[in-house]
Amino acid sequence: MNFTKSFFSILFLICILPHCNAQINFISSKLTQKIFSTSSQYNVFVNDITLCPPLTPRISPPANVHDLRPDDIKMIMALGDSITAGFLANAICDENNTTMKLHEYRGVSYAMGGDIGAVSIANFFKHYSPELKGASLGYHLVEVCYGVICPPKQYKPEKDQMNAAQSGSLAKNLDYQVEYLLRQFEKEPEEIKNSWKFLNVFIGSNDICLQCLKIIQKHETTFEDYVYDALEKIRTNIPNVIVNIVGNFNVSQIYKVTRGQTKYCKKLGVLPNFECECAFLESPEGDKKRQNMDDLSQKYNAAINRIVQNYADHPSDTFAVVYQPFDLDLMSFPIDALSCADCFHPR
């Protein structure tokens, strides 16, 4: 199973898209309850989005952001880190482990992949909204924005499109990503500027991976401020947006998943340990650090929930934020769900 191309996207299909049911709106103030309380006779579960029937055409445009369906979305955007950027997602490793390249395979990103056949949120939307704009395409050399290491002018708009995710990004780097989106947005015609847009946000894993380093500010309120500030800049500069924030999972699980997997996890030098040093510390000190990582993950999710609740408490007709929990058990996946290039990133 290709992890990047399937798990995240199918999670979205189950929890966000309307189960191929034209009677259920895309978003509402009680999204989860509305979807899961629906009678099973309306739910059609498939393994290919093309098998979902088209929605019944609208009689009138959506009344507001709480009345959206997938076919109302005309642009997709994303903020995030290497997972959303598709880093190493399609890496090929030969027997000598010599053909690995530090590429981001953005065309198969779980959120933004626009390549033909990619199992992605973008392509799910495109099934219902064929003229969708913003999905990223193809692959290119990795783009890194890691704390203060954030080179200017490294985006490749022809392939990145509206996928602003950068490998290595911390929550503090969201502002850099938002600035890219705003620059690209200004180039769009008025029709697109005034249309409904979907923004996926998945950030925090790199912050969590650095929690054992004293030089890193890891308090959840700082994380909350960075995320909230990014959303506010979107809200005040890009009209008509529904935001989906994906919660953090326990990244520390990577330690147990990869232990003893020497045949598959040939690893690219010291890359995995560099990517998440705190997760790979040996016991017993490592066990304590990994528990601290998990605790911080839960604090970050609580911070995300506070942000979502704040927007719910101050409703708008043109901007809304929803939370997508991400309770992932990595141990339930085969080792080849991870990239052979580093045994850390999903594929």
Tab-separated table of C-alpha atoms in Angstrom:
chain	number	residue	atom	x	y	z
A	1	MET	CA	0.000	0.000	0.000
A	2	ASN	CA	1.337	3.449	-0.860
A	3	PHE	CA	0.952	5.278	2.430
A	4	THR	CA	1.197	8.866	1.239
A	5	LYS	CA	-1.143	8.257	-1.670
A	6	SER	CA	-3.765	6.396	0.310
A	7	PHE	CA	-4.034	6.573	4.072
A	8	PHE	CA	-4.180	10.334	4.561
A	9	SER	CA	-6.410	10.804	1.560
A	10	ILE	CA	-8.800	7.991	2.383
A	11	LEU	CA	-9.017	9.323	5.935
A	12	PHE	CA	-10.125	12.579	4.357
A	13	LEU	CA	-12.551	10.784	2.049
A	14	ILE	CA	-14.175	9.025	4.995
A	15	CYS	CA	-14.241	11.946	7.399
A	16	ILE	CA	-14.655	15.029	5.211
A	17	LEU	CA	-16.110	14.180	1.814
A	18	PRO	CA	-19.807	13.376	1.815
A	19	HIS	CA	-19.606	9.597	1.388
A	20	CYS	CA	-20.733	9.952	-2.224
A	21	ASN	CA	-23.996	11.253	-0.782
A	22	ALA	CA	-25.335	14.372	-2.473
A	23	GLN	CA	-27.642	14.992	0.460
A	24	ILE	CA	-24.834	15.734	2.939
A	25	ASN	CA	-23.188	19.147	2.729
A	26	PHE	CA	-19.413	19.354	2.679
A	27	ILE	CA	-19.108	21.388	5.836
A	28	SER	CA	-21.293	22.404	8.710
A	29	SER	CA	-20.935	23.452	12.323
A	30	LYS	CA	-21.513	19.822	13.337
A	31	LEU	CA	-19.604	18.123	10.544
A	32	THR	CA	-18.571	14.929	12.302
A	33	GLN	CA	-21.936	14.299	13.907
A	34	LYS	CA	-23.684	15.019	10.619
A	35	ILE	CA	-21.598	12.527	8.678
A	36	PHE	CA	-21.495	9.663	11.115
A	37	SER	CA	-25.108	9.922	12.233
A	38	THR	CA	-26.285	9.567	8.645
A	39	SER	CA	-28.104	6.324	7.921
A	40	SER	CA	-25.828	3.671	6.426
A	41	GLN	CA	-28.124	3.396	3.432
A	42	TYR	CA	-26.631	6.687	2.172
A	43	ASN	CA	-22.998	5.666	2.668
A	44	VAL	CA	-21.188	4.104	-0.248
A	45	PHE	CA	-17.601	3.093	0.519
A	46	VAL	CA	-15.317	2.650	-2.466
A	47	ASN	CA	-11.572	2.321	-3.069
A	48	ASP	CA	-11.544	4.582	-6.107
A	49	ILE	CA	-12.958	8.107	-6.141
A	50	THR	CA	-14.030	7.675	-9.768
A	51	LEU	CA	-16.617	5.151	-8.575
A	52	CYS	CA	-18.414	7.844	-6.603
A	53	PRO	CA	-21.381	9.180	-8.599
A	54	PRO	CA	-21.608	12.890	-9.440
A	55	LEU	CA	-23.467	15.213	-7.121
A	56	THR	CA	-26.894	16.437	-8.092
A	57	PRO	CA	-26.376	19.913	-9.603
A	58	ARG	CA	-27.075	22.801	-7.283
A	59	ILE	CA	-30.224	24.811	-7.776
A	60	SER	CA	-28.572	27.868	-6.230
A	61	PRO	CA	-25.037	28.826	-5.121
A	62	PRO	CA	-23.922	28.002	-1.572
A	63	ALA	CA	-25.356	30.395	0.976
A	64	ASN	CA	-22.099	30.617	2.938
A	65	VAL	CA	-19.007	28.682	4.003
A	66	HIS	CA	-21.174	26.325	6.057
A	67	ASP	CA	-23.139	25.295	2.972
A	68	LEU	CA	-20.266	24.030	0.814
A	69	ARG	CA	-20.023	20.828	-1.183
A	70	PRO	CA	-16.922	19.423	-2.941
A	71	ASP	CA	-18.129	20.741	-6.291
A	72	ASP	CA	-18.133	24.292	-4.903
A	73	ILE	CA	-14.361	24.270	-4.339
A	74	LYS	CA	-12.443	25.884	-7.216
A	75	MET	CA	-8.981	26.177	-5.651
A	76	ILE	CA	-7.023	24.014	-3.231
A	77	MET	CA	-4.104	25.264	-1.124
A	78	ALA	CA	-1.833	23.808	1.552
A	79	LEU	CA	0.538	24.743	4.356
A	80	GLY	CA	2.756	22.108	5.908
A	81	ASP	CA	6.036	20.252	6.036
A	82	SER	CA	7.765	17.447	4.145
A	83	ILE	CA	4.751	15.119	4.347
A	84	THR	CA	2.550	17.575	2.462
A	85	ALA	CA	5.479	18.318	0.131
A	86	GLY	CA	5.747	14.594	-0.707
A	87	PHE	CA	9.407	14.337	0.296
A	88	LEU	CA	10.841	10.938	-0.753
A	89	ALA	CA	7.306	9.647	-1.426
A	90	ASN	CA	8.299	7.932	-4.677
A	91	ALA	CA	11.972	7.366	-3.937
A	92	ILE	CA	13.463	4.279	-5.591
A	93	CYS	CA	16.211	2.393	-3.787
A	94	ASP	CA	18.230	-0.243	-5.605
A	95	GLU	CA	20.024	-3.086	-3.871
A	96	ASN	CA	23.085	-0.946	-3.262
A	97	ASN	CA	21.027	1.982	-2.023
A	98	THR	CA	22.663	4.321	-4.530
A	99	THR	CA	19.796	5.774	-6.523
A	100	MET	CA	18.043	7.723	-3.797
A	101	LYS	CA	17.547	11.372	-4.589
A	102	LEU	CA	16.409	14.149	-2.314
A	103	HIS	CA	13.258	14.905	-4.257
A	104	GLU	CA	9.815	16.068	-3.264
A	105	TYR	CA	7.182	14.173	-5.228
A	106	ARG	CA	4.573	16.885	-4.968
A	107	GLY	CA	2.359	15.382	-7.633
A	108	VAL	CA	1.473	12.501	-5.290
A	109	SER	CA	1.212	14.500	-2.056
A	110	TYR	CA	-1.660	13.110	0.045
A	111	ALA	CA	-3.191	16.582	0.196
A	112	MET	CA	-2.157	18.368	-2.964
A	113	GLY	CA	-1.103	15.764	-5.509
A	114	GLY	CA	-2.483	16.583	-8.939
A	115	ASP	CA	-0.737	13.901	-10.976
A	116	ILE	CA	-3.030	11.593	-12.906
A	117	GLY	CA	-3.984	8.644	-10.729
A	118	ALA	CA	-2.676	10.169	-7.493
A	119	VAL	CA	-4.863	9.273	-4.515
A	120	SER	CA	-5.093	12.715	-2.981
A	121	ILE	CA	-7.468	15.235	-1.521
A	122	ALA	CA	-6.855	17.432	-4.565
A	123	ASN	CA	-7.898	14.698	-6.975
A	124	PHE	CA	-10.918	13.865	-4.825
A	125	PHE	CA	-12.041	17.451	-5.194
A	126	LYS	CA	-11.231	17.393	-8.896
A	127	HIS	CA	-13.612	14.469	-9.364
A	128	TYR	CA	-16.437	16.791	-8.320
A	129	SER	CA	-14.890	20.057	-9.505
A	130	PRO	CA	-12.995	19.328	-12.770
A	131	GLU	CA	-11.697	22.890	-13.147
A	132	LEU	CA	-10.000	22.827	-9.729
A	133	LYS	CA	-6.830	24.910	-9.521
A	134	GLY	CA	-3.869	24.731	-7.154
A	135	ALA	CA	-2.870	21.045	-7.096
A	136	SER	CA	0.890	20.433	-7.201
A	137	LEU	CA	2.505	18.444	-10.002
A	138	GLY	CA	5.485	16.217	-10.680
A	139	TYR	CA	8.641	16.286	-8.587
A	140	HIS	CA	11.736	18.376	-8.025
A	141	LEU	CA	14.708	18.776	-5.713
A	142	VAL	CA	13.745	19.266	-2.088
A	143	GLU	CA	12.820	22.774	-0.898
A	144	VAL	CA	13.874	23.351	2.704
A	145	CYS	CA	12.568	25.887	5.184
A	146	TYR	CA	13.808	24.817	8.609
A	147	GLY	CA	13.625	27.495	11.278
A	148	VAL	CA	16.104	30.203	10.322
A	149	ILE	CA	17.349	28.107	7.383
A	150	CYS	CA	14.799	29.307	4.878
A	151	PRO	CA	16.360	30.356	1.534
A	152	PRO	CA	14.414	32.926	-0.493
A	153	LYS	CA	13.033	32.278	-3.958
A	154	GLN	CA	13.228	28.484	-3.806
A	155	TYR	CA	9.597	27.814	-4.718
A	156	LYS	CA	8.905	26.377	-8.165
A	157	PRO	CA	5.398	27.713	-8.905
A	158	GLU	CA	4.959	25.738	-12.117
A	159	LYS	CA	5.083	22.519	-10.066
A	160	ASP	CA	4.317	23.648	-6.522
A	161	GLN	CA	1.245	25.588	-7.632
A	162	MET	CA	-0.610	26.419	-4.366
A	163	ASN	CA	1.197	23.777	-2.303
A	164	ALA	CA	3.241	26.038	-0.050
A	165	ALA	CA	4.528	23.214	2.172
A	166	GLN	CA	8.273	23.161	2.762
A	167	SER	CA	10.342	20.227	3.953
A	168	GLY	CA	11.650	20.733	7.469
A	169	SER	CA	9.166	23.460	8.304
A	170	LEU	CA	8.391	24.340	11.887
A	171	ALA	CA	5.241	26.152	12.936
A	172	LYS	CA	7.221	29.407	12.923
A	173	ASN	CA	7.817	28.939	9.177
A	174	LEU	CA	4.114	29.117	8.321
A	175	ASP	CA	4.405	32.851	7.739
A	176	TYR	CA	6.973	32.213	4.989
A	177	GLN	CA	4.561	29.782	3.361
A	178	VAL	CA	1.588	32.117	3.634
A	179	GLU	CA	3.567	34.858	1.905
A	180	TYR	CA	4.112	32.511	-1.046
A	181	LEU	CA	0.389	31.753	-1.246
A	182	LEU	CA	-0.466	35.444	-1.192
A	183	ARG	CA	1.979	36.194	-4.019
A	184	GLN	CA	0.538	33.413	-6.143
A	185	PHE	CA	-3.032	34.323	-5.289
A	186	GLU	CA	-2.572	37.853	-6.601
A	187	LYS	CA	-1.828	36.397	-10.042
A	188	GLU	CA	-5.216	34.689	-10.256
A	189	PRO	CA	-8.168	36.113	-12.208
A	190	GLU	CA	-11.021	37.694	-10.280
A	191	GLU	CA	-13.243	34.689	-10.897
A	192	ILE	CA	-10.858	32.462	-8.939
A	193	LYS	CA	-10.162	35.090	-6.311
A	194	ASN	CA	-13.853	35.261	-5.493
A	195	SER	CA	-14.482	31.514	-5.655
A	196	TRP	CA	-14.548	29.056	-2.753
A	197	LYS	CA	-11.195	27.639	-1.670
A	198	PHE	CA	-9.984	24.776	0.493
A	199	LEU	CA	-6.839	25.114	2.627
A	200	ASN	CA	-5.223	22.060	4.240
A	201	VAL	CA	-2.874	22.672	7.170
A	202	PHE	CA	-0.676	19.950	8.661
A	203	ILE	CA	2.188	21.217	10.814
A	204	GLY	CA	3.931	20.357	14.073
A	205	SER	CA	5.840	17.121	13.485
A	206	ASN	CA	9.210	18.841	13.147
A	207	ASP	CA	8.583	20.930	16.257
A	208	ILE	CA	7.798	17.719	18.139
A	209	CYS	CA	10.909	16.014	16.769
A	210	LEU	CA	13.027	18.778	18.275
A	211	GLN	CA	11.388	18.834	21.702
A	212	CYS	CA	14.450	17.324	23.455
A	213	LEU	CA	16.732	20.155	22.297
A	214	LYS	CA	16.839	23.001	24.788
A	215	ILE	CA	17.437	25.596	22.072
A	216	ILE	CA	13.975	24.938	20.643
A	217	GLN	CA	10.957	26.854	21.947
A	218	LYS	CA	8.437	24.046	22.288
A	219	HIS	CA	5.646	25.523	24.387
A	220	GLU	CA	2.221	24.831	22.944
A	221	THR	CA	1.109	28.463	23.260
A	222	THR	CA	3.940	29.523	20.939
A	223	PHE	CA	2.858	26.851	18.457
A	224	GLU	CA	-0.712	28.097	18.801
A	225	ASP	CA	0.309	31.672	18.076
A	226	TYR	CA	2.169	30.712	14.917
A	227	VAL	CA	-0.759	28.696	13.559
A	228	TYR	CA	-3.341	31.314	14.486
A	229	ASP	CA	-1.303	34.145	12.959
A	230	ALA	CA	-0.990	32.197	9.690
A	231	LEU	CA	-4.735	31.594	9.549
A	232	GLU	CA	-5.488	35.221	10.290
A	233	LYS	CA	-3.258	36.337	7.448
A	234	ILE	CA	-5.157	33.977	5.149
A	235	ARG	CA	-8.520	35.156	6.449
A	236	THR	CA	-7.750	38.815	5.927
A	237	ASN	CA	-6.173	38.444	2.478
A	238	ILE	CA	-7.904	35.548	0.718
A	239	PRO	CA	-11.712	35.518	0.636
A	240	ASN	CA	-14.003	32.500	0.854
A	241	VAL	CA	-11.852	29.835	2.497
A	242	ILE	CA	-12.621	26.636	4.388
A	243	VAL	CA	-9.609	25.444	6.401
A	244	ASN	CA	-8.971	21.836	7.384
A	245	ILE	CA	-6.342	21.499	10.135
A	246	VAL	CA	-4.977	17.985	10.561
A	247	GLY	CA	-3.993	17.048	14.108
A	248	ASN	CA	-0.581	15.728	15.079
A	249	PHE	CA	0.090	12.032	15.583
A	250	ASN	CA	2.709	10.425	17.814
A	251	VAL	CA	5.812	10.709	15.652
A	252	SER	CA	7.775	8.795	18.287
A	253	GLN	CA	6.244	5.552	16.975
A	254	ILE	CA	8.821	5.613	14.201
A	255	TYR	CA	11.387	4.267	16.690
A	256	LYS	CA	9.577	0.959	17.274
A	257	VAL	CA	8.425	0.618	13.680
A	258	THR	CA	11.968	0.738	12.292
A	259	ARG	CA	13.879	-1.227	14.952
A	260	GLY	CA	15.377	-4.379	13.493
A	261	GLN	CA	14.309	-3.491	9.956
A	262	THR	CA	17.877	-3.402	8.672
A	263	LYS	CA	17.092	-5.127	5.375
A	264	TYR	CA	14.518	-2.549	4.293
A	265	CYS	CA	15.753	0.439	6.262
A	266	LYS	CA	19.107	0.903	4.599
A	267	LYS	CA	18.817	4.589	5.358
A	268	LEU	CA	20.472	7.535	3.717
A	269	GLY	CA	23.429	8.098	5.998
A	270	VAL	CA	22.402	9.925	9.173
A	271	LEU	CA	19.302	11.440	7.570
A	272	PRO	CA	16.627	9.701	9.718
A	273	ASN	CA	18.313	10.641	13.007
A	274	PHE	CA	18.782	14.174	11.754
A	275	GLU	CA	15.127	14.339	10.733
A	276	CYS	CA	13.884	13.356	14.185
A	277	GLU	CA	16.779	13.062	16.603
A	278	CYS	CA	14.614	12.887	19.711
A	279	ALA	CA	12.722	9.820	18.451
A	280	PHE	CA	15.830	7.713	17.861
A	281	LEU	CA	17.569	8.154	21.219
A	282	GLU	CA	18.247	4.784	22.838
A	283	SER	CA	16.608	3.573	26.053
A	284	PRO	CA	16.129	4.306	28.882
A	285	GLU	CA	16.625	8.017	28.272
A	286	GLY	CA	15.112	7.610	24.832
A	287	ASP	CA	11.881	6.210	26.262
A	288	LYS	CA	11.479	9.327	28.386
A	289	LYS	CA	12.153	11.610	25.441
A	290	ARG	CA	9.650	9.764	23.266
A	291	GLN	CA	6.993	10.076	25.965
A	292	ASN	CA	7.727	13.801	26.107
A	293	MET	CA	7.216	13.934	22.344
A	294	ASP	CA	3.828	12.249	22.688
A	295	ASP	CA	2.815	14.604	25.476
A	296	LEU	CA	3.755	17.594	23.351
A	297	SER	CA	1.763	16.199	20.435
A	298	GLN	CA	-1.350	16.131	22.595
A	299	LYS	CA	-0.698	19.683	23.786
A	300	TYR	CA	-0.353	20.835	20.200
A	301	ASN	CA	-3.655	19.168	19.335
A	302	ALA	CA	-5.297	20.914	22.269
A	303	ALA	CA	-3.908	24.186	20.915
A	304	ILE	CA	-5.353	23.431	17.470
A	305	ASN	CA	-8.720	22.711	19.041
A	306	ARG	CA	-8.630	26.067	20.824
A	307	ILE	CA	-8.024	27.788	17.495
A	308	VAL	CA	-10.895	25.922	15.875
A	309	GLN	CA	-13.190	26.743	18.776
A	310	ASN	CA	-12.234	30.408	18.605
A	311	TYR	CA	-13.385	30.597	14.998
A	312	ALA	CA	-16.544	28.666	15.876
A	313	ASP	CA	-17.260	31.212	18.603
A	314	HIS	CA	-16.888	34.034	16.078
A	315	PRO	CA	-18.697	32.637	13.030
A	316	SER	CA	-18.222	34.057	9.569
A	317	ASP	CA	-20.058	33.466	6.307
A	318	THR	CA	-16.812	33.405	4.327
A	319	PHE	CA	-14.198	31.716	6.564
A	320	ALA	CA	-14.316	28.608	8.734
A	321	VAL	CA	-11.864	26.199	10.325
A	322	VAL	CA	-12.425	22.510	11.058
A	323	TYR	CA	-10.235	20.012	12.904
A	324	GLN	CA	-9.312	16.600	11.515
A	325	PRO	CA	-8.031	14.297	14.308
A	326	PHE	CA	-5.182	12.051	13.234
A	327	ASP	CA	-4.911	9.095	15.607
A	328	LEU	CA	-2.413	7.014	13.672
A	329	ASP	CA	-1.077	3.629	14.801
A	330	LEU	CA	2.101	3.264	12.751
A	331	MET	CA	2.618	-0.262	14.069
A	332	SER	CA	-0.432	-1.380	12.126
A	333	PHE	CA	1.276	-0.619	8.802
A	334	PRO	CA	3.890	-2.719	6.983
A	335	ILE	CA	7.413	-1.348	6.912
A	336	ASP	CA	7.144	-0.527	3.219
A	337	ALA	CA	4.539	2.095	4.086
A	338	LEU	CA	7.652	4.165	4.801
A	339	SER	CA	10.033	5.440	2.159
A	340	CYS	CA	12.957	3.086	1.559
A	341	ALA	CA	15.162	6.173	1.349
A	342	ASP	CA	15.004	7.052	5.043
A	343	CYS	CA	12.462	4.763	6.754
A	344	PHE	CA	10.909	7.866	8.198
A	345	HIS	CA	8.755	9.603	5.619
A	346	PRO	CA	5.557	8.000	4.319
A	347	ARG	CA	5.373	6.794	0.756
